[in-house]
């Protein structure tokens, strides 16, 4: 039974979670023109570096002594355009992810989400699509680059592929949306939602996609998994992840994106960037530096 005292404690907690400007309480709000953007913390875990980095010989060139294990954060982003409630990625889902809880804390019921844009089909991005096997977002259309579905959703190849578990997770997460006619596999650049453009950022996965928000002359690049371990990959963008399907292409994409966002002074939101997950990238003596929004 819930006591009045406990209710008060929950209320106090909820108001803390939804207060703007707090970088690491799970919910962080900012504006991009007329768009309300809410960074939702999904998870934060410690991962041993030797299990994360595909080319450890690049680590010394970063010029830092990395913590080992290092922190891997997961974020998702809600964009309320006024006309549409858009969720970009869904986090881990289940007990491993708090995207759904933070979405609710931010004042959005899951059935109010009308669009889910996926950067790619890794489990920490699609896991939140289902809750107990059913669509978490029953009224949402789901968008993903067709190179992603072609690569990850292939029941025949899944039987023998070394990425079997990841393929199964991707296939199962999309299935109910596909069966309901709510899945759109798009082809490269386009504008799935007015004011939100798909920007091909292939490499980490074959159809990995960033999304560029633009409203009233303000912009934000939600760059997905262009970067995972910023303490190493900002000073040395050549550092690659074991999860990169094509590490070479991922590094080229990372370097191109870093050059672009610094040249254009374009703020970035990243699924694995440090709290609150939104900030500016600045040129630094060695590579680049992260300047989080406060
Ligand atoms: Zn990821």
PDB file of C-alpha atoms and ligand atoms in Angstrom:
ATOM      1  CA  UNK A   1       0.000   0.000   0.000  1.00  0.00           C
ATOM      2  CA  UNK A   2       1.280   3.447  -0.865  1.00  0.00           C
ATOM      3  CA  UNK A   3       1.550   5.781   2.088  1.00  0.00           C
ATOM      4  CA  UNK A   4       1.029   9.550   1.644  1.00  0.00           C
ATOM      5  CA  UNK A   5       4.667  10.023   2.602  1.00  0.00           C
ATOM      6  CA  UNK A   6       5.822   7.697  -0.174  1.00  0.00           C
ATOM      7  CA  UNK A   7       3.577   9.491  -2.683  1.00  0.00           C
ATOM      8  CA  UNK A   8       5.182  12.753  -1.712  1.00  0.00           C
ATOM      9  CA  UNK A   9       8.616  11.223  -2.128  1.00  0.00           C
ATOM     10  CA  UNK A  10       7.652   9.987  -5.601  1.00  0.00           C
ATOM     11  CA  UNK A  11       6.260  13.408  -6.505  1.00  0.00           C
ATOM     12  CA  UNK A  12       9.455  15.059  -5.304  1.00  0.00           C
ATOM     13  CA  UNK A  13      11.488  12.599  -7.343  1.00  0.00           C
ATOM     14  CA  UNK A  14       9.349  13.188 -10.452  1.00  0.00           C
ATOM     15  CA  UNK A  15       9.734  16.939 -10.202  1.00  0.00           C
ATOM     16  CA  UNK A  16      13.508  16.577  -9.847  1.00  0.00           C
ATOM     17  CA  UNK A  17      13.578  14.346 -12.927  1.00  0.00           C
ATOM     18  CA  UNK A  18      11.676  16.797 -15.081  1.00  0.00           C
ATOM     19  CA  UNK A  19      13.349  19.988 -13.956  1.00  0.00           C
ATOM     20  CA  UNK A  20      15.188  21.647 -16.837  1.00  0.00           C
ATOM     21  CA  UNK A  21      18.883  22.296 -16.767  1.00  0.00           C
ATOM     22  CA  UNK A  22      19.906  19.306 -14.660  1.00  0.00           C
ATOM     23  CA  UNK A  23      22.451  17.530 -16.756  1.00  0.00           C
ATOM     24  CA  UNK A  24      22.371  14.108 -15.191  1.00  0.00           C
ATOM     25  CA  UNK A  25      18.993  13.438 -13.667  1.00  0.00           C
ATOM     26  CA  UNK A  26      17.759  11.442 -16.653  1.00  0.00           C
ATOM     27  CA  UNK A  27      15.793  14.208 -18.387  1.00  0.00           C
ATOM     28  CA  UNK A  28      17.334  17.293 -19.982  1.00  0.00           C
ATOM     29  CA  UNK A  29      15.331  19.803 -22.005  1.00  0.00           C
ATOM     30  CA  UNK A  30      16.451  22.298 -24.600  1.00  0.00           C
ATOM     31  CA  UNK A  31      14.960  24.102 -27.596  1.00  0.00           C
ATOM     32  CA  UNK A  32      15.926  24.000 -31.258  1.00  0.00           C
ATOM     33  CA  UNK A  33      13.914  26.836 -32.770  1.00  0.00           C
ATOM     34  CA  UNK A  34      10.302  25.879 -32.079  1.00  0.00           C
ATOM     35  CA  UNK A  35      11.196  22.244 -31.399  1.00  0.00           C
ATOM     36  CA  UNK A  36      11.309  21.030 -27.813  1.00  0.00           C
ATOM     37  CA  UNK A  37      14.153  18.520 -27.472  1.00  0.00           C
ATOM     38  CA  UNK A  38      14.427  16.236 -24.464  1.00  0.00           C
ATOM     39  CA  UNK A  39      17.532  14.139 -23.854  1.00  0.00           C
ATOM     40  CA  UNK A  40      16.554  10.918 -22.095  1.00  0.00           C
ATOM     41  CA  UNK A  41      19.204   8.965 -20.262  1.00  0.00           C
ATOM     42  CA  UNK A  42      18.774   5.265 -20.878  1.00  0.00           C
ATOM     43  CA  UNK A  43      21.702   3.655 -19.096  1.00  0.00           C
ATOM     44  CA  UNK A  44      25.262   4.007 -17.928  1.00  0.00           C
ATOM     45  CA  UNK A  45      27.572   1.047 -17.456  1.00  0.00           C
ATOM     46  CA  UNK A  46      31.228   0.279 -16.954  1.00  0.00           C
ATOM     47  CA  UNK A  47      32.865  -1.618 -19.793  1.00  0.00           C
ATOM     48  CA  UNK A  48      36.447  -2.866 -19.873  1.00  0.00           C
ATOM     49  CA  UNK A  49      38.322  -1.062 -22.658  1.00  0.00           C
ATOM     50  CA  UNK A  50      39.805  -4.246 -24.076  1.00  0.00           C
ATOM     51  CA  UNK A  51      36.265  -5.452 -24.769  1.00  0.00           C
ATOM     52  CA  UNK A  52      35.346  -2.201 -26.569  1.00  0.00           C
ATOM     53  CA  UNK A  53      38.234  -1.062 -28.759  1.00  0.00           C
ATOM     54  CA  UNK A  54      38.897  -2.860 -32.043  1.00  0.00           C
ATOM     55  CA  UNK A  55      42.312  -1.261 -32.710  1.00  0.00           C
ATOM     56  CA  UNK A  56      44.054  -0.811 -29.325  1.00  0.00           C
ATOM     57  CA  UNK A  57      47.245   0.290 -31.091  1.00  0.00           C
ATOM     58  CA  UNK A  58      45.444   3.618 -31.738  1.00  0.00           C
ATOM     59  CA  UNK A  59      44.860   4.258 -28.014  1.00  0.00           C
ATOM     60  CA  UNK A  60      48.305   5.776 -27.209  1.00  0.00           C
ATOM     61  CA  UNK A  61      47.809   8.291 -30.051  1.00  0.00           C
ATOM     62  CA  UNK A  62      44.823   9.678 -28.161  1.00  0.00           C
ATOM     63  CA  UNK A  63      47.358  11.035 -25.667  1.00  0.00           C
ATOM     64  CA  UNK A  64      45.261  10.139 -22.638  1.00  0.00           C
ATOM     65  CA  UNK A  65      45.438   7.334 -20.161  1.00  0.00           C
ATOM     66  CA  UNK A  66      41.923   6.016 -20.399  1.00  0.00           C
ATOM     67  CA  UNK A  67      40.053   4.795 -17.409  1.00  0.00           C
ATOM     68  CA  UNK A  68      39.724   1.064 -17.565  1.00  0.00           C
ATOM     69  CA  UNK A  69      36.936   0.097 -17.298  1.00  0.00           C
ATOM     70  CA  UNK A  70      35.417   3.088 -19.042  1.00  0.00           C
ATOM     71  CA  UNK A  71      31.883   4.453 -18.808  1.00  0.00           C
ATOM     72  CA  UNK A  72      29.513   3.735 -21.659  1.00  0.00           C
ATOM     73  CA  UNK A  73      26.399   5.883 -21.581  1.00  0.00           C
ATOM     74  CA  UNK A  74      23.222   5.384 -23.613  1.00  0.00           C
ATOM     75  CA  UNK A  75      20.838   8.225 -24.521  1.00  0.00           C
ATOM     76  CA  UNK A  76      17.672   8.580 -26.564  1.00  0.00           C
ATOM     77  CA  UNK A  77      16.131  11.876 -27.700  1.00  0.00           C
ATOM     78  CA  UNK A  78      12.562  13.075 -27.848  1.00  0.00           C
ATOM     79  CA  UNK A  79      11.694  15.825 -30.320  1.00  0.00           C
ATOM     80  CA  UNK A  80       8.334  17.555 -29.962  1.00  0.00           C
ATOM     81  CA  UNK A  81       7.953  19.548 -33.181  1.00  0.00           C
ATOM     82  CA  UNK A  82       4.522  20.844 -32.224  1.00  0.00           C
ATOM     83  CA  UNK A  83       3.004  18.812 -35.052  1.00  0.00           C
ATOM     84  CA  UNK A  84       4.648  15.514 -34.166  1.00  0.00           C
ATOM     85  CA  UNK A  85       6.093  13.717 -31.143  1.00  0.00           C
ATOM     86  CA  UNK A  86       9.233  11.975 -32.349  1.00  0.00           C
ATOM     87  CA  UNK A  87      11.479   9.591 -30.448  1.00  0.00           C
ATOM     88  CA  UNK A  88      14.965   9.080 -31.898  1.00  0.00           C
ATOM     89  CA  UNK A  89      16.053   5.597 -30.769  1.00  0.00           C
ATOM     90  CA  UNK A  90      14.497   3.742 -27.857  1.00  0.00           C
ATOM     91  CA  UNK A  91      17.351   2.598 -25.607  1.00  0.00           C
ATOM     92  CA  UNK A  92      17.863  -0.905 -24.229  1.00  0.00           C
ATOM     93  CA  UNK A  93      14.297  -1.515 -23.101  1.00  0.00           C
ATOM     94  CA  UNK A  94      13.295  -3.908 -20.334  1.00  0.00           C
ATOM     95  CA  UNK A  95      14.995  -3.622 -16.975  1.00  0.00           C
ATOM     96  CA  UNK A  96      18.278  -2.486 -18.593  1.00  0.00           C
ATOM     97  CA  UNK A  97      16.933   0.798 -19.967  1.00  0.00           C
ATOM     98  CA  UNK A  98      15.278   3.823 -18.408  1.00  0.00           C
ATOM     99  CA  UNK A  99      14.262   5.660 -21.612  1.00  0.00           C
ATOM    100  CA  UNK A 100      10.597   4.781 -21.106  1.00  0.00           C
ATOM    101  CA  UNK A 101      10.601   5.864 -17.443  1.00  0.00           C
ATOM    102  CA  UNK A 102      12.354   9.121 -18.324  1.00  0.00           C
ATOM    103  CA  UNK A 103       9.981   9.719 -21.249  1.00  0.00           C
ATOM    104  CA  UNK A 104       7.042   9.465 -18.851  1.00  0.00           C
ATOM    105  CA  UNK A 105       8.867  11.661 -16.306  1.00  0.00           C
ATOM    106  CA  UNK A 106       9.237  14.264 -19.069  1.00  0.00           C
ATOM    107  CA  UNK A 107       5.460  14.249 -19.452  1.00  0.00           C
ATOM    108  CA  UNK A 108       5.029  12.084 -22.555  1.00  0.00           C
ATOM    109  CA  UNK A 109       2.892   8.949 -22.461  1.00  0.00           C
ATOM    110  CA  UNK A 110       4.233   6.330 -24.885  1.00  0.00           C
ATOM    111  CA  UNK A 111       1.001   6.325 -26.916  1.00  0.00           C
ATOM    112  CA  UNK A 112       1.602  10.014 -27.693  1.00  0.00           C
ATOM    113  CA  UNK A 113       4.760   9.167 -29.650  1.00  0.00           C
ATOM    114  CA  UNK A 114       3.696   9.160 -33.313  1.00  0.00           C
ATOM    115  CA  UNK A 115       7.125   8.631 -34.891  1.00  0.00           C
ATOM    116  CA  UNK A 116      10.198   6.590 -33.962  1.00  0.00           C
ATOM    117  CA  UNK A 117      13.324   7.350 -35.987  1.00  0.00           C
ATOM    118  CA  UNK A 118      16.034   4.724 -35.621  1.00  0.00           C
ATOM    119  CA  UNK A 119      19.707   5.502 -36.161  1.00  0.00           C
ATOM    120  CA  UNK A 120      20.421   1.782 -36.528  1.00  0.00           C
ATOM    121  CA  UNK A 121      19.286  -1.610 -35.287  1.00  0.00           C
ATOM    122  CA  UNK A 122      21.666  -2.431 -32.413  1.00  0.00           C
ATOM    123  CA  UNK A 123      19.946  -3.630 -29.246  1.00  0.00           C
ATOM    124  CA  UNK A 124      20.685  -0.492 -27.214  1.00  0.00           C
ATOM    125  CA  UNK A 125      18.711   1.493 -29.814  1.00  0.00           C
ATOM    126  CA  UNK A 126      15.793  -0.824 -30.663  1.00  0.00           C
ATOM    127  CA  UNK A 127      15.368  -2.646 -27.339  1.00  0.00           C
ATOM    128  CA  UNK A 128      12.762  -0.151 -26.126  1.00  0.00           C
ATOM    129  CA  UNK A 129      10.458  -0.740 -29.111  1.00  0.00           C
ATOM    130  CA  UNK A 130       8.800  -3.622 -27.266  1.00  0.00           C
ATOM    131  CA  UNK A 131       7.563  -3.988 -23.707  1.00  0.00           C
ATOM    132  CA  UNK A 132       6.725  -7.554 -22.710  1.00  0.00           C
ATOM    133  CA  UNK A 133       6.715  -8.473 -26.400  1.00  0.00           C
ATOM    134  CA  UNK A 134       4.190  -5.790 -27.378  1.00  0.00           C
ATOM    135  CA  UNK A 135       4.798  -2.426 -29.078  1.00  0.00           C
ATOM    136  CA  UNK A 136       5.734   0.181 -26.488  1.00  0.00           C
ATOM    137  CA  UNK A 137       4.598   2.889 -28.924  1.00  0.00           C
ATOM    138  CA  UNK A 138       1.322   1.560 -30.378  1.00  0.00           C
ATOM    139  CA  UNK A 139       0.616   4.708 -32.402  1.00  0.00           C
ATOM    140  CA  UNK A 140       4.082   5.215 -33.812  1.00  0.00           C
ATOM    141  CA  UNK A 141       5.420   4.788 -37.312  1.00  0.00           C
ATOM    142  CA  UNK A 142       8.977   3.472 -37.247  1.00  0.00           C
ATOM    143  CA  UNK A 143      11.588   4.664 -39.760  1.00  0.00           C
ATOM    144  CA  UNK A 144      14.989   3.137 -40.514  1.00  0.00           C
ATOM    145  CA  UNK A 145      17.328   3.073 -43.512  1.00  0.00           C
ATOM    146  CA  UNK A 146      16.629   0.036 -45.664  1.00  0.00           C
ATOM    147  CA  UNK A 147      20.336  -0.918 -45.580  1.00  0.00           C
ATOM    148  CA  UNK A 148      19.803  -1.629 -41.867  1.00  0.00           C
ATOM    149  CA  UNK A 149      16.824  -3.911 -42.322  1.00  0.00           C
ATOM    150  CA  UNK A 150      18.578  -5.628 -45.247  1.00  0.00           C
ATOM    151  CA  UNK A 151      21.615  -6.349 -43.085  1.00  0.00           C
ATOM    152  CA  UNK A 152      20.032  -7.253 -39.739  1.00  0.00           C
ATOM    153  CA  UNK A 153      16.698  -8.762 -40.721  1.00  0.00           C
ATOM    154  CA  UNK A 154      17.445 -11.930 -42.662  1.00  0.00           C
ATOM    155  CA  UNK A 155      15.984 -15.023 -40.965  1.00  0.00           C
ATOM    156  CA  UNK A 156      17.901 -17.390 -43.247  1.00  0.00           C
ATOM    157  CA  UNK A 157      21.359 -15.840 -42.682  1.00  0.00           C
ATOM    158  CA  UNK A 158      20.526 -15.332 -39.005  1.00  0.00           C
ATOM    159  CA  UNK A 159      20.766 -19.109 -38.467  1.00  0.00           C
ATOM    160  CA  UNK A 160      24.505 -19.153 -39.171  1.00  0.00           C
ATOM    161  CA  UNK A 161      25.687 -15.553 -38.702  1.00  0.00           C
ATOM    162  CA  UNK A 162      28.092 -14.741 -35.838  1.00  0.00           C
ATOM    163  CA  UNK A 163      25.790 -11.787 -35.055  1.00  0.00           C
ATOM    164  CA  UNK A 164      22.872 -14.172 -34.598  1.00  0.00           C
ATOM    165  CA  UNK A 165      21.712 -12.724 -31.255  1.00  0.00           C
ATOM    166  CA  UNK A 166      21.815  -9.115 -32.503  1.00  0.00           C
ATOM    167  CA  UNK A 167      19.991 -10.090 -35.697  1.00  0.00           C
ATOM    168  CA  UNK A 168      17.287 -11.882 -33.738  1.00  0.00           C
ATOM    169  CA  UNK A 169      16.833  -8.877 -31.455  1.00  0.00           C
ATOM    170  CA  UNK A 170      16.527  -6.492 -34.437  1.00  0.00           C
ATOM    171  CA  UNK A 171      14.078  -8.767 -36.260  1.00  0.00           C
ATOM    172  CA  UNK A 172      11.886  -9.354 -33.211  1.00  0.00           C
ATOM    173  CA  UNK A 173      11.869  -5.667 -32.204  1.00  0.00           C
ATOM    174  CA  UNK A 174      10.605  -4.545 -35.614  1.00  0.00           C
ATOM    175  CA  UNK A 175       8.209  -7.430 -36.324  1.00  0.00           C
ATOM    176  CA  UNK A 176       5.024  -6.148 -34.633  1.00  0.00           C
ATOM    177  CA  UNK A 177       5.423  -2.713 -36.236  1.00  0.00           C
ATOM    178  CA  UNK A 178       6.032  -4.277 -39.631  1.00  0.00           C
ATOM    179  CA  UNK A 179       3.003  -6.556 -39.231  1.00  0.00           C
ATOM    180  CA  UNK A 180       0.873  -3.512 -38.381  1.00  0.00           C
ATOM    181  CA  UNK A 181       2.107  -1.727 -41.525  1.00  0.00           C
ATOM    182  CA  UNK A 182       3.937   0.833 -39.373  1.00  0.00           C
ATOM    183  CA  UNK A 183       7.511   0.233 -40.510  1.00  0.00           C
ATOM    184  CA  UNK A 184       9.073   2.370 -43.249  1.00  0.00           C
ATOM    185  CA  UNK A 185      12.506   1.368 -44.575  1.00  0.00           C
ATOM    186  CA  UNK A 186      13.736   4.483 -46.363  1.00  0.00           C
ATOM    187  CA  UNK A 187      16.559   4.900 -48.863  1.00  0.00           C
ATOM    188  CA  UNK A 188      19.302   7.257 -47.653  1.00  0.00           C
ATOM    189  CA  UNK A 189      18.780  10.989 -47.329  1.00  0.00           C
ATOM    190  CA  UNK A 190      15.220  12.265 -47.006  1.00  0.00           C
ATOM    191  CA  UNK A 191      12.922  14.035 -44.587  1.00  0.00           C
ATOM    192  CA  UNK A 192      10.835  11.475 -42.685  1.00  0.00           C
ATOM    193  CA  UNK A 193       9.352  14.244 -40.519  1.00  0.00           C
ATOM    194  CA  UNK A 194       9.057  17.919 -41.566  1.00  0.00           C
ATOM    195  CA  UNK A 195      12.114  19.638 -40.074  1.00  0.00           C
ATOM    196  CA  UNK A 196      13.990  16.371 -39.434  1.00  0.00           C
ATOM    197  CA  UNK A 197      16.238  15.137 -42.246  1.00  0.00           C
ATOM    198  CA  UNK A 198      17.931  11.734 -42.469  1.00  0.00           C
ATOM    199  CA  UNK A 199      21.703  12.060 -42.986  1.00  0.00           C
ATOM    200  CA  UNK A 200      23.470   8.865 -44.100  1.00  0.00           C
ATOM    201  CA  UNK A 201      26.341   8.124 -41.684  1.00  0.00           C
ATOM    202  CA  UNK A 202      27.180   4.594 -42.759  1.00  0.00           C
ATOM    203  CA  UNK A 203      29.994   2.565 -41.258  1.00  0.00           C
ATOM    204  CA  UNK A 204      29.213   1.716 -37.640  1.00  0.00           C
ATOM    205  CA  UNK A 205      26.440  -0.311 -39.270  1.00  0.00           C
ATOM    206  CA  UNK A 206      25.525  -0.518 -42.984  1.00  0.00           C
ATOM    207  CA  UNK A 207      22.548   1.851 -42.726  1.00  0.00           C
ATOM    208  CA  UNK A 208      23.583   3.934 -39.719  1.00  0.00           C
ATOM    209  CA  UNK A 209      21.804   7.297 -40.000  1.00  0.00           C
ATOM    210  CA  UNK A 210      22.066  10.668 -38.280  1.00  0.00           C
ATOM    211  CA  UNK A 211      19.108  13.047 -38.089  1.00  0.00           C
ATOM    212  CA  UNK A 212      19.408  16.790 -38.617  1.00  0.00           C
ATOM    213  CA  UNK A 213      16.808  18.910 -36.837  1.00  0.00           C
ATOM    214  CA  UNK A 214      16.081  22.357 -38.164  1.00  0.00           C
ATOM    215  CA  UNK A 215      13.562  24.915 -36.907  1.00  0.00           C
ATOM    216  CA  UNK A 216      13.547  28.690 -37.290  1.00  0.00           C
ATOM    217  CA  UNK A 217      17.187  28.700 -38.384  1.00  0.00           C
ATOM    218  CA  UNK A 218      18.380  26.648 -35.378  1.00  0.00           C
ATOM    219  CA  UNK A 219      19.818  23.201 -35.916  1.00  0.00           C
ATOM    220  CA  UNK A 220      20.896  20.096 -34.008  1.00  0.00           C
ATOM    221  CA  UNK A 221      22.589  17.007 -35.417  1.00  0.00           C
ATOM    222  CA  UNK A 222      21.525  13.811 -33.651  1.00  0.00           C
ATOM    223  CA  UNK A 223      24.465  11.727 -34.767  1.00  0.00           C
ATOM    224  CA  UNK A 224      23.655   8.332 -33.268  1.00  0.00           C
ATOM    225  CA  UNK A 225      26.735   6.168 -32.796  1.00  0.00           C
ATOM    226  CA  UNK A 226      29.314   8.259 -34.632  1.00  0.00           C
ATOM    227  CA  UNK A 227      31.170   8.113 -31.287  1.00  0.00           C
ATOM    228  CA  UNK A 228      31.063   5.701 -28.315  1.00  0.00           C
ATOM    229  CA  UNK A 229      34.142   6.353 -26.151  1.00  0.00           C
ATOM    230  CA  UNK A 230      34.635  10.096 -26.390  1.00  0.00           C
ATOM    231  CA  UNK A 231      37.678  10.243 -24.101  1.00  0.00           C
ATOM    232  CA  UNK A 232      39.585   8.344 -26.818  1.00  0.00           C
ATOM    233  CA  UNK A 233      37.706   9.087 -30.038  1.00  0.00           C
ATOM    234  CA  UNK A 234      37.655  12.890 -29.697  1.00  0.00           C
ATOM    235  CA  UNK A 235      41.459  13.164 -29.463  1.00  0.00           C
ATOM    236  CA  UNK A 236      41.908  10.313 -31.956  1.00  0.00           C
ATOM    237  CA  UNK A 237      38.915   9.682 -34.262  1.00  0.00           C
ATOM    238  CA  UNK A 238      40.716   6.651 -35.710  1.00  0.00           C
ATOM    239  CA  UNK A 239      39.919   4.641 -32.568  1.00  0.00           C
ATOM    240  CA  UNK A 240      37.356   2.036 -33.622  1.00  0.00           C
ATOM    241  CA  UNK A 241      34.814  -0.008 -31.728  1.00  0.00           C
ATOM    242  CA  UNK A 242      34.413  -3.775 -31.743  1.00  0.00           C
ATOM    243  CA  UNK A 243      30.744  -3.135 -32.616  1.00  0.00           C
ATOM    244  CA  UNK A 244      31.632  -1.309 -35.854  1.00  0.00           C
ATOM    245  CA  UNK A 245      30.505  -3.471 -38.769  1.00  0.00           C
ATOM    246  CA  UNK A 246      32.944  -1.565 -41.017  1.00  0.00           C
ATOM    247  CA  UNK A 247      35.508   0.136 -38.759  1.00  0.00           C
ATOM    248  CA  UNK A 248      37.244   1.895 -41.671  1.00  0.00           C
ATOM    249  CA  UNK A 249      34.018   3.441 -42.982  1.00  0.00           C
ATOM    250  CA  UNK A 250      32.934   4.308 -39.423  1.00  0.00           C
ATOM    251  CA  UNK A 251      36.204   6.232 -38.865  1.00  0.00           C
ATOM    252  CA  UNK A 252      35.792   8.098 -42.183  1.00  0.00           C
ATOM    253  CA  UNK A 253      32.228   9.036 -41.220  1.00  0.00           C
ATOM    254  CA  UNK A 254      33.386  10.149 -37.754  1.00  0.00           C
ATOM    255  CA  UNK A 255      36.126  12.372 -39.200  1.00  0.00           C
ATOM    256  CA  UNK A 256      33.750  13.883 -41.764  1.00  0.00           C
ATOM    257  CA  UNK A 257      31.099  14.569 -39.121  1.00  0.00           C
ATOM    258  CA  UNK A 258      33.627  16.115 -36.715  1.00  0.00           C
ATOM    259  CA  UNK A 259      34.916  18.379 -39.486  1.00  0.00           C
ATOM    260  CA  UNK A 260      31.386  19.370 -40.431  1.00  0.00           C
ATOM    261  CA  UNK A 261      30.021  20.144 -36.963  1.00  0.00           C
ATOM    262  CA  UNK A 262      33.046  22.257 -36.035  1.00  0.00           C
ATOM    263  CA  UNK A 263      33.042  24.114 -39.379  1.00  0.00           C
ATOM    264  CA  UNK A 264      29.311  24.826 -39.104  1.00  0.00           C
ATOM    265  CA  UNK A 265      29.229  25.329 -35.313  1.00  0.00           C
ATOM    266  CA  UNK A 266      26.494  22.704 -35.362  1.00  0.00           C
ATOM    267  CA  UNK A 267      25.499  21.321 -31.944  1.00  0.00           C
ATOM    268  CA  UNK A 268      25.470  17.541 -31.578  1.00  0.00           C
ATOM    269  CA  UNK A 269      23.310  15.058 -29.717  1.00  0.00           C
ATOM    270  CA  UNK A 270      24.902  11.625 -29.351  1.00  0.00           C
ATOM    271  CA  UNK A 271      23.503   8.321 -28.161  1.00  0.00           C
ATOM    272  CA  UNK A 272      26.740   7.619 -26.264  1.00  0.00           C
ATOM    273  CA  UNK A 273      27.961  11.137 -25.458  1.00  0.00           C
ATOM    274  CA  UNK A 274      28.420  12.236 -21.844  1.00  0.00           C
ATOM    275  CA  UNK A 275      25.627  13.917 -19.895  1.00  0.00           C
ATOM    276  CA  UNK A 276      23.369  15.445 -20.956  1.00  0.00           C
ATOM    277  CA  UNK A 277      24.131  13.907 -24.359  1.00  0.00           C
ATOM    278  CA  UNK A 278      23.901  17.278 -26.150  1.00  0.00           C
ATOM    279  CA  UNK A 279      26.739  19.726 -26.645  1.00  0.00           C
ATOM    280  CA  UNK A 280      29.227  21.364 -28.959  1.00  0.00           C
ATOM    281  CA  UNK A 281      32.341  19.824 -30.456  1.00  0.00           C
ATOM    282  CA  UNK A 282      35.325  22.167 -30.447  1.00  0.00           C
ATOM    283  CA  UNK A 283      38.686  21.809 -32.102  1.00  0.00           C
ATOM    284  CA  UNK A 284      41.361  21.050 -29.522  1.00  0.00           C
ATOM    285  CA  UNK A 285      45.123  20.909 -29.433  1.00  0.00           C
ATOM    286  CA  UNK A 286      44.840  17.207 -30.090  1.00  0.00           C
ATOM    287  CA  UNK A 287      41.734  16.402 -32.131  1.00  0.00           C
ATOM    288  CA  UNK A 288      38.506  17.632 -30.602  1.00  0.00           C
ATOM    289  CA  UNK A 289      36.855  18.385 -27.253  1.00  0.00           C
ATOM    290  CA  UNK A 290      33.294  18.057 -25.914  1.00  0.00           C
ATOM    291  CA  UNK A 291      31.492  21.042 -24.471  1.00  0.00           C
ATOM    292  CA  UNK A 292      28.238  19.760 -22.967  1.00  0.00           C
ATOM    293  CA  UNK A 293      25.162  21.973 -22.782  1.00  0.00           C
ATOM    294  CA  UNK A 294      24.657  23.082 -19.226  1.00  0.00           C
TER     295      UNK A 294
HETATM  296 ZN1  LIG B   1      24.876   2.132 -29.578  1.00  0.00          ZN
END
